[in-house]
Amino acid sequence: MKANQERIEKHIKALSRYTATPNEGTTRLTYSEEDLQARIYIKEQMEAYGLEVREDGLGNIFGKLEGEKKDAPSVIVGSHFDSVPHGGDYDGPAGVIAGLEIAALFQDNQVKPVYPLEIIAMIEEEGSRFGGGLMGSRGIAGYLSKDDVQETKDKDGISVPEAMKKIGLDPSLEVKRDPETIKAFLEMHIEQGPILEEEQISVGVVESIVGLTQLEVTIDGKAGHAGTTPMDRRSDALVAAANIISKLPQIAMEEGEGAVTTVGRHQVFPNGANVIPDKVVFSVDIRSSKEAHVKNVVQKVKNLVRSWEANGIQTAVEQSLYMQPKELNKKIRSILEASCAQLGTSFINMHSGAGHDAMVLSDITDVGLIFVPSKDGLSHCPEEWTAIHELAAGIEVLYETALKLTEKS
Ligand code: HGY
Ligand code: MN
Ligand code: MN
């Protein structure tokens, strides 16, 4: 079954309009005005494809096509629709659009599935507004209590429920899904790396996903006058932070095994050019395909931070996210591979260095994740790009797989 490339292109163009930084990449923070516009569009498309639409207590969007089998578990297809700051148009939306197009193909072909088909668009996978990340899928998996959600605030101190209500969402609704209500979850995502493009392969069938954690490091010092405070009487939080940050790449390289450390977010207080900084807060993203190496690096980072506690410098380290490495379901992988073979679509098995909602949902259901090529391997930047026909090739594989899993009657 051929995917409709005009529809796919229409969705990509539509969603790419909902950004807070037009002409400077996609910035679509959760529960922002841009989220609301994208949400309205996604729900309209779901309704147009005959789906019954709802939003849960975190604002995850679901579109359901009932199956012939009463109260049967659903095959869920989708991804996230938030973005990193100044990101691209495909990270997340490619998978949501895959779900929309599969729903449209079910409708075009009057497919009557035995098991329900649900299309999902999840919130806050990137963690760009509330930190951590994978929030929509962690809510569905039951990892977030109502208190956790209430206490989760953005940098302006706005809580998740407050931000939800501002765009008309209801935080009192249930989020956690009973695993019995899900038969499988399928996600299509851009590779965000160079392999598929370099090897001219259409689809990556993901076998494993990297383990990852995010730390938030706070360095407290003492504010002072830049001109009148002698150098030997300073507790400069930024000098301490800069020394710590400069050592992080070496910790990752010494650990090896593909371990990586990244400082992506960094705030200086009070941030005045003639004021000695009294506080610095920065993020440390740590990953490896083997959990032991993630834990080693975390410990080394904590020891390094603590070693700077002297001369009026205080430190604190908080862990905002921790995900073990994941092996994805072999049965689903073989169905994906069979769908590629059936369509004559080239594929390879791959490991994912990026985290995905699939890694969370694999804790509660059988999960399949496929990649489609990223131009020049770029992602998390405005240059992120995938050709429409490459998206279509991945969607056709997912469509055949969704047909098999919903067992059309
Ligand atoms: O950070 C990641 O791996 C994903 O893009 N959230
Ligand atoms: Mn991303
Ligand atoms: Mn993503």
mmCIF file with all atom_site columns, N, CA and C in Angstrom, residues 56-122:
data_model
loop_
_atom_site.group_PDB
_atom_site.id
_atom_site.type_symbol
_atom_site.label_atom_id
_atom_site.label_alt_id
_atom_site.label_comp_id
_atom_site.label_asym_id
_atom_site.label_entity_id
_atom_site.label_seq_id
_atom_site.pdbx_PDB_ins_code
_atom_site.Cartn_x
_atom_site.Cartn_y
_atom_site.Cartn_z
_atom_site.occupancy
_atom_site.B_iso_or_equiv
_atom_site.pdbx_formal_charge
_atom_site.auth_seq_id
_atom_site.auth_comp_id
_atom_site.auth_asym_id
_atom_site.auth_atom_id
_atom_site.pdbx_PDB_model_num
ATOM 1   N N  . ASP A 1 56  ? -5.410  13.167 27.488 1.00 0.00 ? 56  ASP A N  1
ATOM 2   C CA . ASP A 1 56  ? -5.364  12.646 28.865 1.00 0.00 ? 56  ASP A CA 1
ATOM 3   C C  . ASP A 1 56  ? -4.928  13.751 29.841 1.00 0.00 ? 56  ASP A C  1
ATOM 4   N N  . GLY A 1 57  ? -4.676  13.392 31.082 1.00 0.00 ? 57  GLY A N  1
ATOM 5   C CA . GLY A 1 57  ? -4.386  14.368 32.137 1.00 0.00 ? 57  GLY A CA 1
ATOM 6   C C  . GLY A 1 57  ? -3.018  15.000 32.052 1.00 0.00 ? 57  GLY A C  1
ATOM 7   N N  . LEU A 1 58  ? -2.252  14.703 30.968 1.00 0.00 ? 58  LEU A N  1
ATOM 8   C CA . LEU A 1 58  ? -1.004  15.437 30.695 1.00 0.00 ? 58  LEU A CA 1
ATOM 9   C C  . LEU A 1 58  ? -1.084  16.136 29.348 1.00 0.00 ? 58  LEU A C  1
ATOM 10  N N  . GLY A 1 59  ? -2.211  15.887 28.633 1.00 0.00 ? 59  GLY A N  1
ATOM 11  C CA . GLY A 1 59  ? -2.353  16.501 27.309 1.00 0.00 ? 59  GLY A CA 1
ATOM 12  C C  . GLY A 1 59  ? -1.844  15.631 26.184 1.00 0.00 ? 59  GLY A C  1
ATOM 13  N N  . ASN A 1 60  ? -1.503  14.336 26.477 1.00 0.00 ? 60  ASN A N  1
ATOM 14  C CA . ASN A 1 60  ? -1.221  13.423 25.362 1.00 0.00 ? 60  ASN A CA 1
ATOM 15  C C  . ASN A 1 60  ? -2.498  13.287 24.535 1.00 0.00 ? 60  ASN A C  1
ATOM 16  N N  . ILE A 1 61  ? -2.357  13.310 23.198 1.00 0.00 ? 61  ILE A N  1
ATOM 17  C CA . ILE A 1 61  ? -3.530  13.255 22.321 1.00 0.00 ? 61  ILE A CA 1
ATOM 18  C C  . ILE A 1 61  ? -3.682  11.834 21.786 1.00 0.00 ? 61  ILE A C  1
ATOM 19  N N  . PHE A 1 62  ? -4.893  11.276 21.870 1.00 0.00 ? 62  PHE A N  1
ATOM 20  C CA . PHE A 1 62  ? -5.169  9.928  21.355 1.00 0.00 ? 62  PHE A CA 1
ATOM 21  C C  . PHE A 1 62  ? -6.291  10.012 20.322 1.00 0.00 ? 62  PHE A C  1
ATOM 22  N N  . GLY A 1 63  ? -6.117  9.285  19.215 1.00 0.00 ? 63  GLY A N  1
ATOM 23  C CA . GLY A 1 63  ? -7.207  9.135  18.237 1.00 0.00 ? 63  GLY A CA 1
ATOM 24  C C  . GLY A 1 63  ? -7.449  7.652  18.055 1.00 0.00 ? 63  GLY A C  1
ATOM 25  N N  . LYS A 1 64  ? -8.673  7.187  18.317 1.00 0.00 ? 64  LYS A N  1
ATOM 26  C CA . LYS A 1 64  ? -8.928  5.740  18.330 1.00 0.00 ? 64  LYS A CA 1
ATOM 27  C C  . LYS A 1 64  ? -9.883  5.301  17.227 1.00 0.00 ? 64  LYS A C  1
ATOM 28  N N  . LEU A 1 65  ? -9.494  4.200  16.562 1.00 0.00 ? 65  LEU A N  1
ATOM 29  C CA . LEU A 1 65  ? -10.389 3.518  15.607 1.00 0.00 ? 65  LEU A CA 1
ATOM 30  C C  . LEU A 1 65  ? -10.766 2.197  16.258 1.00 0.00 ? 65  LEU A C  1
ATOM 31  N N  . GLU A 1 66  ? -12.021 2.069  16.654 1.00 0.00 ? 66  GLU A N  1
ATOM 32  C CA . GLU A 1 66  ? -12.445 0.861  17.376 1.00 0.00 ? 66  GLU A CA 1
ATOM 33  C C  . GLU A 1 66  ? -12.199 -0.396 16.542 1.00 0.00 ? 66  GLU A C  1
ATOM 34  N N  . GLY A 1 67  ? -11.974 -1.509 17.229 1.00 0.00 ? 67  GLY A N  1
ATOM 35  C CA . GLY A 1 67  ? -11.803 -2.786 16.513 1.00 0.00 ? 67  GLY A CA 1
ATOM 36  C C  . GLY A 1 67  ? -13.064 -3.611 16.618 1.00 0.00 ? 67  GLY A C  1
ATOM 37  N N  . GLU A 1 68  ? -13.086 -4.695 15.856 1.00 0.00 ? 68  GLU A N  1
ATOM 38  C CA . GLU A 1 68  ? -14.269 -5.573 15.897 1.00 0.00 ? 68  GLU A CA 1
ATOM 39  C C  . GLU A 1 68  ? -14.369 -6.277 17.255 1.00 0.00 ? 68  GLU A C  1
ATOM 40  N N  . LYS A 1 69  ? -13.202 -6.503 17.863 1.00 0.00 ? 69  LYS A N  1
ATOM 41  C CA . LYS A 1 69  ? -13.158 -7.267 19.127 1.00 0.00 ? 69  LYS A CA 1
ATOM 42  C C  . LYS A 1 69  ? -13.474 -6.304 20.281 1.00 0.00 ? 69  LYS A C  1
ATOM 43  N N  . LYS A 1 70  ? -14.489 -6.591 21.049 1.00 0.00 ? 70  LYS A N  1
ATOM 44  C CA . LYS A 1 70  ? -14.932 -5.724 22.151 1.00 0.00 ? 70  LYS A CA 1
ATOM 45  C C  . LYS A 1 70  ? -13.831 -5.619 23.205 1.00 0.00 ? 70  LYS A C  1
ATOM 46  N N  . ASP A 1 71  ? -13.588 -4.392 23.693 1.00 0.00 ? 71  ASP A N  1
ATOM 47  C CA . ASP A 1 71  ? -12.645 -4.153 24.806 1.00 0.00 ? 71  ASP A CA 1
ATOM 48  C C  . ASP A 1 71  ? -11.281 -4.810 24.592 1.00 0.00 ? 71  ASP A C  1
ATOM 49  N N  . ALA A 1 72  ? -10.862 -4.892 23.345 1.00 0.00 ? 72  ALA A N  1
ATOM 50  C CA . ALA A 1 72  ? -9.542  -5.498 23.065 1.00 0.00 ? 72  ALA A CA 1
ATOM 51  C C  . ALA A 1 72  ? -8.438  -4.449 23.222 1.00 0.00 ? 72  ALA A C  1
ATOM 52  N N  . PRO A 1 73  ? -7.223  -4.886 23.504 1.00 0.00 ? 73  PRO A N  1
ATOM 53  C CA . PRO A 1 73  ? -6.094  -3.948 23.641 1.00 0.00 ? 73  PRO A CA 1
ATOM 54  C C  . PRO A 1 73  ? -5.752  -3.323 22.282 1.00 0.00 ? 73  PRO A C  1
ATOM 55  N N  . SER A 1 74  ? -5.259  -2.085 22.343 1.00 0.00 ? 74  SER A N  1
ATOM 56  C CA . SER A 1 74  ? -4.993  -1.310 21.119 1.00 0.00 ? 74  SER A CA 1
ATOM 57  C C  . SER A 1 74  ? -3.564  -1.468 20.615 1.00 0.00 ? 74  SER A C  1
ATOM 58  N N  . VAL A 1 75  ? -3.441  -1.328 19.304 1.00 0.00 ? 75  VAL A N  1
ATOM 59  C CA . VAL A 1 75  ? -2.121  -1.122 18.689 1.00 0.00 ? 75  VAL A CA 1
ATOM 60  C C  . VAL A 1 75  ? -1.967  0.393  18.573 1.00 0.00 ? 75  VAL A C  1
ATOM 61  N N  . ILE A 1 76  ? -0.979  0.934  19.279 1.00 0.00 ? 76  ILE A N  1
ATOM 62  C CA . ILE A 1 76  ? -0.805  2.397  19.314 1.00 0.00 ? 76  ILE A CA 1
ATOM 63  C C  . ILE A 1 76  ? 0.363   2.783  18.409 1.00 0.00 ? 76  ILE A C  1
ATOM 64  N N  . VAL A 1 77  ? 0.164   3.799  17.605 1.00 0.00 ? 77  VAL A N  1
ATOM 65  C CA . VAL A 1 77  ? 1.211   4.275  16.680 1.00 0.00 ? 77  VAL A CA 1
ATOM 66  C C  . VAL A 1 77  ? 1.371   5.786  16.862 1.00 0.00 ? 77  VAL A C  1
ATOM 67  N N  . GLY A 1 78  ? 2.600   6.234  17.063 1.00 0.00 ? 78  GLY A N  1
ATOM 68  C CA . GLY A 1 78  ? 2.790   7.683  17.176 1.00 0.00 ? 78  GLY A CA 1
ATOM 69  C C  . GLY A 1 78  ? 4.140   8.046  17.730 1.00 0.00 ? 78  GLY A C  1
ATOM 70  N N  . SER A 1 79  ? 4.240   9.281  18.182 1.00 0.00 ? 79  SER A N  1
ATOM 71  C CA . SER A 1 79  ? 5.489   9.814  18.738 1.00 0.00 ? 79  SER A CA 1
ATOM 72  C C  . SER A 1 79  ? 5.165   11.101 19.497 1.00 0.00 ? 79  SER A C  1
ATOM 73  N N  . HIS A 1 80  ? 6.129   12.009 19.590 1.00 0.00 ? 80  HIS A N  1
ATOM 74  C CA . HIS A 1 80  ? 5.915   13.253 20.365 1.00 0.00 ? 80  HIS A CA 1
ATOM 75  C C  . HIS A 1 80  ? 5.809   14.450 19.419 1.00 0.00 ? 80  HIS A C  1
ATOM 76  N N  . PHE A 1 81  ? 5.255   15.585 19.905 1.00 0.00 ? 81  PHE A N  1
ATOM 77  C CA . PHE A 1 81  ? 5.144   16.751 19.014 1.00 0.00 ? 81  PHE A CA 1
ATOM 78  C C  . PHE A 1 81  ? 5.700   18.025 19.643 1.00 0.00 ? 81  PHE A C  1
ATOM 79  N N  . ASP A 1 82  ? 6.458   17.850 20.745 1.00 0.00 ? 82  ASP A N  1
ATOM 80  C CA . ASP A 1 82  ? 7.183   19.008 21.274 1.00 0.00 ? 82  ASP A CA 1
ATOM 81  C C  . ASP A 1 82  ? 8.568   19.051 20.610 1.00 0.00 ? 82  ASP A C  1
ATOM 82  N N  . SER A 1 83  ? 9.353   20.083 20.907 1.00 0.00 ? 83  SER A N  1
ATOM 83  C CA . SER A 1 83  ? 10.669  20.171 20.247 1.00 0.00 ? 83  SER A CA 1
ATOM 84  C C  . SER A 1 83  ? 11.726  20.672 21.219 1.00 0.00 ? 83  SER A C  1
ATOM 85  N N  . VAL A 1 84  ? 12.971  20.584 20.788 1.00 0.00 ? 84  VAL A N  1
ATOM 86  C CA . VAL A 1 84  ? 14.059  21.281 21.496 1.00 0.00 ? 84  VAL A CA 1
ATOM 87  C C  . VAL A 1 84  ? 14.014  22.743 21.048 1.00 0.00 ? 84  VAL A C  1
ATOM 88  N N  . PRO A 1 85  ? 14.692  23.649 21.728 1.00 0.00 ? 85  PRO A N  1
ATOM 89  C CA . PRO A 1 85  ? 14.736  25.028 21.250 1.00 0.00 ? 85  PRO A CA 1
ATOM 90  C C  . PRO A 1 85  ? 15.458  25.085 19.900 1.00 0.00 ? 85  PRO A C  1
ATOM 91  N N  . HIS A 1 86  ? 14.856  25.809 18.923 1.00 0.00 ? 86  HIS A N  1
ATOM 92  C CA . HIS A 1 86  ? 15.490  25.943 17.582 1.00 0.00 ? 86  HIS A CA 1
ATOM 93  C C  . HIS A 1 86  ? 15.826  24.569 16.992 1.00 0.00 ? 86  HIS A C  1
ATOM 94  N N  . GLY A 1 87  ? 14.882  23.642 17.133 1.00 0.00 ? 87  GLY A N  1
ATOM 95  C CA . GLY A 1 87  ? 15.122  22.302 16.563 1.00 0.00 ? 87  GLY A CA 1
ATOM 96  C C  . GLY A 1 87  ? 14.646  22.219 15.127 1.00 0.00 ? 87  GLY A C  1
ATOM 97  N N  . GLY A 1 88  ? 14.374  20.962 14.714 1.00 0.00 ? 88  GLY A N  1
ATOM 98  C CA . GLY A 1 88  ? 13.953  20.754 13.324 1.00 0.00 ? 88  GLY A CA 1
ATOM 99  C C  . GLY A 1 88  ? 12.471  20.427 13.245 1.00 0.00 ? 88  GLY A C  1
ATOM 100 N N  . ASP A 1 89  ? 12.015  20.139 11.989 1.00 0.00 ? 89  ASP A N  1
ATOM 101 C CA . ASP A 1 89  ? 10.586  19.898 11.754 1.00 0.00 ? 89  ASP A CA 1
ATOM 102 C C  . ASP A 1 89  ? 10.213  18.425 11.832 1.00 0.00 ? 89  ASP A C  1
ATOM 103 N N  . TYR A 1 90  ? 11.191  17.551 12.051 1.00 0.00 ? 90  TYR A N  1
ATOM 104 C CA . TYR A 1 90  ? 10.923  16.114 11.872 1.00 0.00 ? 90  TYR A CA 1
ATOM 105 C C  . TYR A 1 90  ? 11.049  15.284 13.156 1.00 0.00 ? 90  TYR A C  1
ATOM 106 N N  . ASP A 1 91  ? 11.842  15.766 14.116 1.00 0.00 ? 91  ASP A N  1
ATOM 107 C CA . ASP A 1 91  ? 12.080  15.019 15.367 1.00 0.00 ? 91  ASP A CA 1
ATOM 108 C C  . ASP A 1 91  ? 10.788  15.008 16.184 1.00 0.00 ? 91  ASP A C  1
ATOM 109 N N  . GLY A 1 92  ? 10.104  13.879 16.127 1.00 0.00 ? 92  GLY A N  1
ATOM 110 C CA . GLY A 1 92  ? 8.793   13.766 16.786 1.00 0.00 ? 92  GLY A CA 1
ATOM 111 C C  . GLY A 1 92  ? 7.667   13.786 15.768 1.00 0.00 ? 92  GLY A C  1
ATOM 112 N N  . PRO A 1 93  ? 7.446   14.920 15.093 1.00 0.00 ? 93  PRO A N  1
ATOM 113 C CA . PRO A 1 93  ? 6.362   14.995 14.101 1.00 0.00 ? 93  PRO A CA 1
ATOM 114 C C  . PRO A 1 93  ? 6.417   13.907 13.028 1.00 0.00 ? 93  PRO A C  1
ATOM 115 N N  . ALA A 1 94  ? 7.606   13.448 12.656 1.00 0.00 ? 94  ALA A N  1
ATOM 116 C CA . ALA A 1 94  ? 7.663   12.364 11.640 1.00 0.00 ? 94  ALA A CA 1
ATOM 117 C C  . ALA A 1 94  ? 6.854   11.163 12.119 1.00 0.00 ? 94  ALA A C  1
ATOM 118 N N  . GLY A 1 95  ? 6.937   10.882 13.424 1.00 0.00 ? 95  GLY A N  1
ATOM 119 C CA . GLY A 1 95  ? 6.229   9.712  13.967 1.00 0.00 ? 95  GLY A CA 1
ATOM 120 C C  . GLY A 1 95  ? 4.751   9.962  14.187 1.00 0.00 ? 95  GLY A C  1
ATOM 121 N N  . VAL A 1 96  ? 4.408   11.205 14.524 1.00 0.00 ? 96  VAL A N  1
ATOM 122 C CA . VAL A 1 96  ? 2.980   11.552 14.673 1.00 0.00 ? 96  VAL A CA 1
ATOM 123 C C  . VAL A 1 96  ? 2.313   11.497 13.303 1.00 0.00 ? 96  VAL A C  1
ATOM 124 N N  . ILE A 1 97  ? 3.019   12.027 12.313 1.00 0.00 ? 97  ILE A N  1
ATOM 125 C CA . ILE A 1 97  ? 2.479   12.036 10.936 1.00 0.00 ? 97  ILE A CA 1
ATOM 126 C C  . ILE A 1 97  ? 2.378   10.610 10.393 1.00 0.00 ? 97  ILE A C  1
ATOM 127 N N  . ALA A 1 98  ? 3.319   9.761  10.784 1.00 0.00 ? 98  ALA A N  1
ATOM 128 C CA . ALA A 1 98  ? 3.218   8.340  10.395 1.00 0.00 ? 98  ALA A CA 1
ATOM 129 C C  . ALA A 1 98  ? 1.906   7.767  10.934 1.00 0.00 ? 98  ALA A C  1
ATOM 130 N N  . GLY A 1 99  ? 1.573   8.099  12.152 1.00 0.00 ? 99  GLY A N  1
ATOM 131 C CA . GLY A 1 99  ? 0.310   7.623  12.731 1.00 0.00 ? 99  GLY A CA 1
ATOM 132 C C  . GLY A 1 99  ? -0.890  8.184  11.982 1.00 0.00 ? 99  GLY A C  1
ATOM 133 N N  . LEU A 1 100 ? -0.840  9.483  11.691 1.00 0.00 ? 100 LEU A N  1
ATOM 134 C CA . LEU A 1 100 ? -1.969  10.100 10.966 1.00 0.00 ? 100 LEU A CA 1
ATOM 135 C C  . LEU A 1 100 ? -2.149  9.447  9.601  1.00 0.00 ? 100 LEU A C  1
ATOM 136 N N  . GLU A 1 101 ? -1.034  9.219  8.901  1.00 0.00 ? 101 GLU A N  1
ATOM 137 C CA . GLU A 1 101 ? -1.133  8.649  7.538  1.00 0.00 ? 101 GLU A CA 1
ATOM 138 C C  . GLU A 1 101 ? -1.630  7.214  7.598  1.00 0.00 ? 101 GLU A C  1
ATOM 139 N N  . ILE A 1 102 ? -1.224  6.465  8.619  1.00 0.00 ? 102 ILE A N  1
ATOM 140 C CA . ILE A 1 102 ? -1.705  5.080  8.758  1.00 0.00 ? 102 ILE A CA 1
ATOM 141 C C  . ILE A 1 102 ? -3.216  5.084  9.020  1.00 0.00 ? 102 ILE A C  1
ATOM 142 N N  . ALA A 1 103 ? -3.672  6.023  9.837  1.00 0.00 ? 103 ALA A N  1
ATOM 143 C CA . ALA A 1 103 ? -5.124  6.137  10.076 1.00 0.00 ? 103 ALA A CA 1
ATOM 144 C C  . ALA A 1 103 ? -5.842  6.467  8.763  1.00 0.00 ? 103 ALA A C  1
ATOM 145 N N  . ALA A 1 104 ? -5.236  7.364  7.982  1.00 0.00 ? 104 ALA A N  1
ATOM 146 C CA . ALA A 1 104 ? -5.851  7.746  6.696  1.00 0.00 ? 104 ALA A CA 1
ATOM 147 C C  . ALA A 1 104 ? -5.893  6.548  5.744  1.00 0.00 ? 104 ALA A C  1
ATOM 148 N N  . LEU A 1 105 ? -4.832  5.743  5.753  1.00 0.00 ? 105 LEU A N  1
ATOM 149 C CA . LEU A 1 105 ? -4.810  4.553  4.870  1.00 0.00 ? 105 LEU A CA 1
ATOM 150 C C  . LEU A 1 105 ? -5.828  3.510  5.342  1.00 0.00 ? 105 LEU A C  1
ATOM 151 N N  . PHE A 1 106 ? -5.986  3.364  6.658  1.00 0.00 ? 106 PHE A N  1
ATOM 152 C CA . PHE A 1 106 ? -7.035  2.462  7.163  1.00 0.00 ? 106 PHE A CA 1
ATOM 153 C C  . PHE A 1 106 ? -8.400  2.945  6.663  1.00 0.00 ? 106 PHE A C  1
ATOM 154 N N  . GLN A 1 107 ? -8.603  4.260  6.710  1.00 0.00 ? 107 GLN A N  1
ATOM 155 C CA . GLN A 1 107 ? -9.881  4.833  6.264  1.00 0.00 ? 107 GLN A CA 1
ATOM 156 C C  . GLN A 1 107 ? -10.047 4.666  4.746  1.00 0.00 ? 107 GLN A C  1
ATOM 157 N N  . ASP A 1 108 ? -8.995  5.021  3.999  1.00 0.00 ? 108 ASP A N  1
ATOM 158 C CA . ASP A 1 108 ? -9.081  4.907  2.527  1.00 0.00 ? 108 ASP A CA 1
ATOM 159 C C  . ASP A 1 108 ? -9.466  3.485  2.109  1.00 0.00 ? 108 ASP A C  1
ATOM 160 N N  . ASN A 1 109 ? -8.910  2.505  2.847  1.00 0.00 ? 109 ASN A N  1
ATOM 161 C CA . ASN A 1 109 ? -9.099  1.097  2.440  1.00 0.00 ? 109 ASN A CA 1
ATOM 162 C C  . ASN A 1 109 ? -10.186 0.399  3.248  1.00 0.00 ? 109 ASN A C  1
ATOM 163 N N  . GLN A 1 110 ? -10.974 1.226  3.992  1.00 0.00 ? 110 GLN A N  1
ATOM 164 C CA . GLN A 1 110 ? -12.047 0.687  4.858  1.00 0.00 ? 110 GLN A CA 1
ATOM 165 C C  . GLN A 1 110 ? -11.573 -0.544 5.644  1.00 0.00 ? 110 GLN A C  1
ATOM 166 N N  . VAL A 1 111 ? -10.387 -0.410 6.213  1.00 0.00 ? 111 VAL A N  1
ATOM 167 C CA . VAL A 1 111 ? -9.862  -1.531 7.013  1.00 0.00 ? 111 VAL A CA 1
ATOM 168 C C  . VAL A 1 111 ? -10.684 -1.650 8.298  1.00 0.00 ? 111 VAL A C  1
ATOM 169 N N  . LYS A 1 112 ? -11.167 -2.838 8.569  1.00 0.00 ? 112 LYS A N  1
ATOM 170 C CA . LYS A 1 112 ? -11.900 -3.082 9.837  1.00 0.00 ? 112 LYS A CA 1
ATOM 171 C C  . LYS A 1 112 ? -10.973 -3.898 10.737 1.00 0.00 ? 112 LYS A C  1
ATOM 172 N N  . PRO A 1 113 ? -10.229 -3.237 11.604 1.00 0.00 ? 113 PRO A N  1
ATOM 173 C CA . PRO A 1 113 ? -9.254  -3.986 12.413 1.00 0.00 ? 113 PRO A CA 1
ATOM 174 C C  . PRO A 1 113 ? -9.968  -4.833 13.464 1.00 0.00 ? 113 PRO A C  1
ATOM 175 N N  . VAL A 1 114 ? -9.406  -5.962 13.794 1.00 0.00 ? 114 VAL A N  1
ATOM 176 C CA . VAL A 1 114 ? -9.947  -6.756 14.910 1.00 0.00 ? 114 VAL A CA 1
ATOM 177 C C  . VAL A 1 114 ? -9.585  -6.062 16.223 1.00 0.00 ? 114 VAL A C  1
ATOM 178 N N  . TYR A 1 115 ? -8.316  -5.654 16.333 1.00 0.00 ? 115 TYR A N  1
ATOM 179 C CA . TYR A 1 115 ? -7.858  -4.908 17.520 1.00 0.00 ? 115 TYR A CA 1
ATOM 180 C C  . TYR A 1 115 ? -7.888  -3.414 17.191 1.00 0.00 ? 115 TYR A C  1
ATOM 181 N N  . PRO A 1 116 ? -8.257  -2.574 18.169 1.00 0.00 ? 116 PRO A N  1
ATOM 182 C CA . PRO A 1 116 ? -8.327  -1.134 17.891 1.00 0.00 ? 116 PRO A CA 1
ATOM 183 C C  . PRO A 1 116 ? -6.971  -0.575 17.476 1.00 0.00 ? 116 PRO A C  1
ATOM 184 N N  . LEU A 1 117 ? -7.021  0.458  16.644 1.00 0.00 ? 117 LEU A N  1
ATOM 185 C CA . LEU A 1 117 ? -5.826  1.223  16.269 1.00 0.00 ? 117 LEU A CA 1
ATOM 186 C C  . LEU A 1 117 ? -5.919  2.568  16.997 1.00 0.00 ? 117 LEU A C  1
ATOM 187 N N  . GLU A 1 118 ? -4.860  2.942  17.711 1.00 0.00 ? 118 GLU A N  1
ATOM 188 C CA . GLU A 1 118 ? -4.839  4.271  18.340 1.00 0.00 ? 118 GLU A CA 1
ATOM 189 C C  . GLU A 1 118 ? -3.630  5.050  17.817 1.00 0.00 ? 118 GLU A C  1
ATOM 190 N N  . ILE A 1 119 ? -3.869  6.288  17.443 1.00 0.00 ? 119 ILE A N  1
ATOM 191 C CA . ILE A 1 119 ? -2.769  7.180  17.032 1.00 0.00 ? 119 ILE A CA 1
ATOM 192 C C  . ILE A 1 119 ? -2.494  8.105  18.205 1.00 0.00 ? 119 ILE A C  1
ATOM 193 N N  . ILE A 1 120 ? -1.206  8.333  18.505 1.00 0.00 ? 120 ILE A N  1
ATOM 194 C CA . ILE A 1 120 ? -0.874  9.128  19.693 1.00 0.00 ? 120 ILE A CA 1
ATOM 195 C C  . ILE A 1 120 ? 0.122   10.228 19.353 1.00 0.00 ? 120 ILE A C  1
ATOM 196 N N  . ALA A 1 121 ? -0.107  11.378 19.980 1.00 0.00 ? 121 ALA A N  1
ATOM 197 C CA . ALA A 1 121 ? 0.851   12.496 19.886 1.00 0.00 ? 121 ALA A CA 1
ATOM 198 C C  . ALA A 1 121 ? 1.183   12.873 21.328 1.00 0.00 ? 121 ALA A C  1
ATOM 199 N N  . MET A 1 122 ? 2.426   12.614 21.723 1.00 0.00 ? 122 MET A N  1
ATOM 200 C CA . MET A 1 122 ? 2.791   12.775 23.126 1.00 0.00 ? 122 MET A CA 1
ATOM 201 C C  . MET A 1 122 ? 3.469   14.115 23.399 1.00 0.00 ? 122 MET A C  1
#
